Coordinates of C-alpha atoms in Angstrom, one line a residue:
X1 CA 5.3 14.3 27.3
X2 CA 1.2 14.9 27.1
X3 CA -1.2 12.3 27.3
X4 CA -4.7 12.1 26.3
X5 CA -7.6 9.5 27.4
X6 CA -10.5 8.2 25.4
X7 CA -12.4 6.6 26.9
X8 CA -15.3 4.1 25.4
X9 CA -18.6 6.0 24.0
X10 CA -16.5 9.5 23.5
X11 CA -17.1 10.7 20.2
X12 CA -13.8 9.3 18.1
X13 CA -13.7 5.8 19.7
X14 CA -12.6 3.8 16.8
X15 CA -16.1 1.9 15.6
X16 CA -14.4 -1.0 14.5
X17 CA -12.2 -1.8 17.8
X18 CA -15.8 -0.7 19.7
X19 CA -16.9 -3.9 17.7
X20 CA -14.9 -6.7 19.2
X21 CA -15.3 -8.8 22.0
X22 CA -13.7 -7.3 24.5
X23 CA -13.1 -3.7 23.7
X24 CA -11.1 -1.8 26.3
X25 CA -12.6 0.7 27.9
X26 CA -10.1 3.5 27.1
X27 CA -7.3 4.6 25.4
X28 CA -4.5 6.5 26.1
X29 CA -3.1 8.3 23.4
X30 CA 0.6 9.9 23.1
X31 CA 0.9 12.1 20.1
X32 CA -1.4 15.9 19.0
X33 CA -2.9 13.7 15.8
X34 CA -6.6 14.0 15.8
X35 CA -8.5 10.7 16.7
X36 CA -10.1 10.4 13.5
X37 CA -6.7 8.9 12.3
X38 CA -8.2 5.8 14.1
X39 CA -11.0 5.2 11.9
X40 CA -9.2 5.6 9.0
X41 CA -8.8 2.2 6.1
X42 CA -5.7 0.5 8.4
X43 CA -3.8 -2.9 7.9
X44 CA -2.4 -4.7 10.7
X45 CA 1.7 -5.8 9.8
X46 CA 2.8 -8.4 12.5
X47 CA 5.6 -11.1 12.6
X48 CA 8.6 -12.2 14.0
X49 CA 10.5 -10.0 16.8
X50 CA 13.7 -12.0 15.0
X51 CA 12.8 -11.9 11.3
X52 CA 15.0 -12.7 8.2
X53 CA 16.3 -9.9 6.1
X54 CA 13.7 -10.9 3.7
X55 CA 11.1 -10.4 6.1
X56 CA 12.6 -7.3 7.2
X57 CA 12.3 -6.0 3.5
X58 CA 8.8 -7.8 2.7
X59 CA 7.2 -5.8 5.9
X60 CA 8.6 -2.6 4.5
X61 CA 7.6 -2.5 1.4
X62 CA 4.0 -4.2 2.1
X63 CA 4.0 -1.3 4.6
X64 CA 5.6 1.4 2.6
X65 CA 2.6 0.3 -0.4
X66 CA 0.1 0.0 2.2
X67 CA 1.2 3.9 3.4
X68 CA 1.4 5.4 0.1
X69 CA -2.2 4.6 -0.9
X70 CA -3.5 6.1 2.1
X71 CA -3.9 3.1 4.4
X72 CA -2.8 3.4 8.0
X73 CA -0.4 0.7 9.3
X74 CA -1.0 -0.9 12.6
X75 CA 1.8 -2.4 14.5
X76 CA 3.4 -3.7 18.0
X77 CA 6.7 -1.4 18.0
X78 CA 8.2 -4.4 18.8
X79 CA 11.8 -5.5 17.3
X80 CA 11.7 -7.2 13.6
X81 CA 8.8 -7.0 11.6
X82 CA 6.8 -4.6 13.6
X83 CA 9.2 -2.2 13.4
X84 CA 10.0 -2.3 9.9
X85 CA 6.5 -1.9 9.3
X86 CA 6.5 1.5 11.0
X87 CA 9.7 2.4 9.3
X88 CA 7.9 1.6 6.0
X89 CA 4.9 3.7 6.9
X90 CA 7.2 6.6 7.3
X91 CA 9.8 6.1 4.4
X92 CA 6.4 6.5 2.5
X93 CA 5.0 9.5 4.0
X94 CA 2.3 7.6 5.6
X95 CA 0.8 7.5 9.1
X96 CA 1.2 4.6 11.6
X97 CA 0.1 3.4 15.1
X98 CA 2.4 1.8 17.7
X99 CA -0.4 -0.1 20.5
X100 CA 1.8 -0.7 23.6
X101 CA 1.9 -3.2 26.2
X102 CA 2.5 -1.2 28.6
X103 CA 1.6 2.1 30.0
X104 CA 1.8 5.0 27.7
X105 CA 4.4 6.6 28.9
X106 CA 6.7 3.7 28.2
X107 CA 8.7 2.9 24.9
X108 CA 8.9 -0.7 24.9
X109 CA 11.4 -2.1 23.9
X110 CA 13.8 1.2 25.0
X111 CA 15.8 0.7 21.8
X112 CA 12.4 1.9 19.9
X113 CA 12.3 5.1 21.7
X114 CA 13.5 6.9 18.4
X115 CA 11.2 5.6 16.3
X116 CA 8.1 6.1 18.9
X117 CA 9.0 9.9 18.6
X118 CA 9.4 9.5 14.9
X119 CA 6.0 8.1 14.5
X120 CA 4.2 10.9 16.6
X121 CA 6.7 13.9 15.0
X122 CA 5.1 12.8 11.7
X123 CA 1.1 12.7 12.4
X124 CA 1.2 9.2 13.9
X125 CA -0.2 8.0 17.5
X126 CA 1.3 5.9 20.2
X127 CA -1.9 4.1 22.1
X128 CA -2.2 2.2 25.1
X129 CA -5.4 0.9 27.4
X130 CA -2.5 1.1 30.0
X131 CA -2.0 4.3 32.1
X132 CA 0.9 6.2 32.9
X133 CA 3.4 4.4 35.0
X134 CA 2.3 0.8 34.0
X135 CA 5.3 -1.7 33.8
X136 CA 5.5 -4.1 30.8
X137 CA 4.5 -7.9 31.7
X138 CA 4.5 -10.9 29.5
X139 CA 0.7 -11.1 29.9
X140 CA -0.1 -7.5 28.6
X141 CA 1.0 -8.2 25.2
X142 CA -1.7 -10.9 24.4
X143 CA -4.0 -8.3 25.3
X144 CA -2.5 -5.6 23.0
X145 CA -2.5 -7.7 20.8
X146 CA -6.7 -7.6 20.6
X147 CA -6.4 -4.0 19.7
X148 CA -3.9 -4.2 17.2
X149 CA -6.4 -6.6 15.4
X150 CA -9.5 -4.9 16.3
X151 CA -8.0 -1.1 15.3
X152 CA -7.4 -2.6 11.1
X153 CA -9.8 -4.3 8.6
X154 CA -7.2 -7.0 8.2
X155 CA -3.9 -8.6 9.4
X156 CA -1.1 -9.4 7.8
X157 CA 1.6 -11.5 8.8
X158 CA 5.1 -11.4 7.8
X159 CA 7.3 -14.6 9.4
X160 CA 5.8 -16.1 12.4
X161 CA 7.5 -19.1 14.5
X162 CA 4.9 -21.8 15.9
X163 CA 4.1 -20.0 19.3
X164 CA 4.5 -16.7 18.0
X165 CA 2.8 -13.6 19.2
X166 CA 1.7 -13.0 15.6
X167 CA -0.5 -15.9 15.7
X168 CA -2.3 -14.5 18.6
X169 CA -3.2 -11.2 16.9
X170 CA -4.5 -13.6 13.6
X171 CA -6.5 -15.5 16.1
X172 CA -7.7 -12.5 17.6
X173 CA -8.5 -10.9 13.6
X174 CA -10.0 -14.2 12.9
X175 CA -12.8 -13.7 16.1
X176 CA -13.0 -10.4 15.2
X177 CA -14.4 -11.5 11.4
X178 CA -11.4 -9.7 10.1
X179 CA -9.8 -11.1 7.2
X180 CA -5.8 -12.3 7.1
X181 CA -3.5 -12.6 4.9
X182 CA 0.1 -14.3 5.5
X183 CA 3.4 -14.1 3.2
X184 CA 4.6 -17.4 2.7
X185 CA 8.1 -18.5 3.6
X186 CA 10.2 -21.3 3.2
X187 CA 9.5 -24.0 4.3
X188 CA 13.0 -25.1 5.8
X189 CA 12.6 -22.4 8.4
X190 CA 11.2 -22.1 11.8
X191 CA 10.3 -18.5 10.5
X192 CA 7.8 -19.8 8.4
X193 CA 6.2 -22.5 10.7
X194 CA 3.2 -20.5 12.2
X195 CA 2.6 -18.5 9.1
X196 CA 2.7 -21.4 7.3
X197 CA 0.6 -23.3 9.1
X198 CA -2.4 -20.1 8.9
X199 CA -2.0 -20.6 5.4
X200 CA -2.5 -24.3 5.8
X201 CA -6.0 -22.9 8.0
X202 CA -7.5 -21.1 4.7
X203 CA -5.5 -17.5 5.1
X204 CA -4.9 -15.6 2.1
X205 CA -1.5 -15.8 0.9
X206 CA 0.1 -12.2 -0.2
X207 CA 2.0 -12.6 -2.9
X208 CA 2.2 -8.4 -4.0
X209 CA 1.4 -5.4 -2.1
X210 CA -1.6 -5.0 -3.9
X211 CA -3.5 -8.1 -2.5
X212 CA -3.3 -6.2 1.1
X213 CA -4.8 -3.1 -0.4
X214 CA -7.2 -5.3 -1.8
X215 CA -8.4 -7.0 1.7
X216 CA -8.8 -3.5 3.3
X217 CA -10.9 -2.1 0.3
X218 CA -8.5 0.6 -1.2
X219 CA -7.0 1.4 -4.6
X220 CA -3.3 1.0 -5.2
X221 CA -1.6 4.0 -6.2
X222 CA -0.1 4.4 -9.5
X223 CA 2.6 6.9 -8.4
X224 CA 6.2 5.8 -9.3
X225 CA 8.2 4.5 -6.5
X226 CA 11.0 7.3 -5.0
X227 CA 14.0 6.3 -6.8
X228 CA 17.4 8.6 -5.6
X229 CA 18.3 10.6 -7.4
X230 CA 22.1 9.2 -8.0
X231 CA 23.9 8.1 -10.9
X232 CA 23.0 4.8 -12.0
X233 CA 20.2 4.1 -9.1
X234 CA 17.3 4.2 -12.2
X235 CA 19.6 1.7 -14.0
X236 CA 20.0 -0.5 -11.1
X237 CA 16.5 -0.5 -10.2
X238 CA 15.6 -1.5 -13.6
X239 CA 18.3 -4.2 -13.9
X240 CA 16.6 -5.9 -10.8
X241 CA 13.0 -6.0 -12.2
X242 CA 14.0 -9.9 -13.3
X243 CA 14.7 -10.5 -10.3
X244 CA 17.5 -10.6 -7.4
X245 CA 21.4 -10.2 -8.7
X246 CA 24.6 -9.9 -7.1
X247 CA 27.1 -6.8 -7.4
X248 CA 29.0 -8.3 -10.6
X249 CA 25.8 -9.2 -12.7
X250 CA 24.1 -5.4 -12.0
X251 CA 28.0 -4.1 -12.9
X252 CA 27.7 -6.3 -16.3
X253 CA 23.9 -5.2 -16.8
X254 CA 24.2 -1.8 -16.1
X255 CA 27.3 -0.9 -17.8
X256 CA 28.3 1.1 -14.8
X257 CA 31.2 0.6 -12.9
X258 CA 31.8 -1.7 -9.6
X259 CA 32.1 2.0 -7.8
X260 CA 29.2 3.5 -9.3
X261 CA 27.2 0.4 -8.7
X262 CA 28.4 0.4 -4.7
X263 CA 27.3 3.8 -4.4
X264 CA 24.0 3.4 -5.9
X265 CA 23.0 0.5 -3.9
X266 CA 24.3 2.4 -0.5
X267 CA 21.5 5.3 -1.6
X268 CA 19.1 2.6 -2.8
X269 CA 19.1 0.6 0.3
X270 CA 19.1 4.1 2.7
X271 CA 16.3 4.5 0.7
X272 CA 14.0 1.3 1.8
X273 CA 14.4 0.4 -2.3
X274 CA 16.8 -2.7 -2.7
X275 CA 17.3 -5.2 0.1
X276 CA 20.3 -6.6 0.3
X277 CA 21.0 -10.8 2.0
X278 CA 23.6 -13.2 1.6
X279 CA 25.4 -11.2 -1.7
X280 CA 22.2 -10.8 -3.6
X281 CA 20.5 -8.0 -4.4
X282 CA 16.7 -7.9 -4.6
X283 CA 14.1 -4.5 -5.2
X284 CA 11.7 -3.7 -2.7
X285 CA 9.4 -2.4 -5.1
X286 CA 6.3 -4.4 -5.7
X287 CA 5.4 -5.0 -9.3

């Protein structure tokens, strides 16, 4: 495992996390992609470590949109939502960066070890301002927090209890004169407490994928969405654009059999395209 160190005023600093308030003054970078990756258009995705299945889904697909239009996703690799927004950024072909709290030799949590190699196999980076051999500590994810914010143009977050991490990286978008943007949950949840309560604060709410590519100044993509290529996944896909249906109402609108359904919806949720929560169905897909 290679590590490399850039430090503040090299040429490839990012300009925009050079711009906030307390900037660190290096970064240790795991991964051979060049450092102009860290200037490019990027989107913070943050939220709860335990999300909902919804949130799960919603931080894929706003990640998987963000990705396939060319903006890089931003995240903790942290359980949940952070996660899921890497996994998104991939599933779509994209590039992502996983900020640690710890020093850059570390995958934090362990159980995200996979996906840290995933992210820098593909043309991602795993950054740090920690060193080497640096334990993770409760404090040290504040302070990562500050370049999660500082690396994108705007933040996004997807489920956020009331003392949630996710509300420190808002905070630290909204000192940065960044711009957030928060998916609204139910009200009846603690989920939705913090997130609610930006929204409450004047955040923009995100209601479709393109209103993120909107706050980070980039055109959404017309291509179609990747649809396997299975028997009946096209008609399953299309039978959800009303909305979320269980098993027996895609069987009865597809024409297809329970088997042919089951197997479609096994490919079509491998695939990041269909969620599936409590017996319903529901697409991914923003439209």
């Amino acid at each position: 495992m290679t590590f490399r160190r850039l430090r503040r005023g090299d040429e490839g600093y990012p300009t925009l996390l050079g711009q906030i308030p307390d900037p660190p003054s290096s970064l240790w970078l795991r991964g051979e992609a060049d450092v102009e990756l860290l200037a490019a258009p990027a989107v913070a995705i943050v939220g709860a470590r335990a999300c909902s299945g919804y949130g799960r889904s919603v931080a894929r697909m706003l990640a998987s949109e963000a990705a396939a239009a060319g903006v890089l996703v931003v995240s903790g690799l942290a359980r949940g939502v952070d996660g899921e927004a890497h996994r998104g950024a991939l599933a779509a072909g994209g590039s992502t960066v996983a900020v640690l709290g710890c020093g850059i030799d570390r995958d934090y949590p362990a159980a995200h070890a996979e996906l840290a190699r995933s992210i820098v196999a593909t043309g991602g980076l795993i950054v740090s301002e920690y060193e080497p051999g640096v334990e993770p500590a409760p404090w040290r994810f504040p302070a990562r927090n500050r370049i999660i914010a500082g690396l994108a143009r705007a933040t996004v977050v997807v489920e956020a209890r009331e003392r949630s991490g996710a509300l420190i990286t808002a905070d630290f978008a909204l000192e940065d004169g960044r711009e957030v943007l928060v998916v609204p949950g139910e009200i009846t949840s603690v989920l939705s407490t913090g997130a609610n309560g930006l929204l409450r604060q004047g955040a923009t709410p995100v209601t479709r994928a393109a209103d993120v590519l909107e706050a980070v100044g980039v055109e959404p993509v017309s291509a179609a969405p990747l649809i396997p290529d299975v028997g009946g996944a096209a008609a399953v896909v299309e039978a959800l654009s009303g909305g979320a249906a269980t098993p027996d109402e895609l069987v009865r609108a597809t024409s297809l059999s329970a088997g042919a359904v089951a197997a479609a919806l096994v490919e079509l949720e491998l695939a990041g395209v269909v969620a599936v929560e409590e017996g319903l169905v529901r697409s991914t897909i923003a439209r």
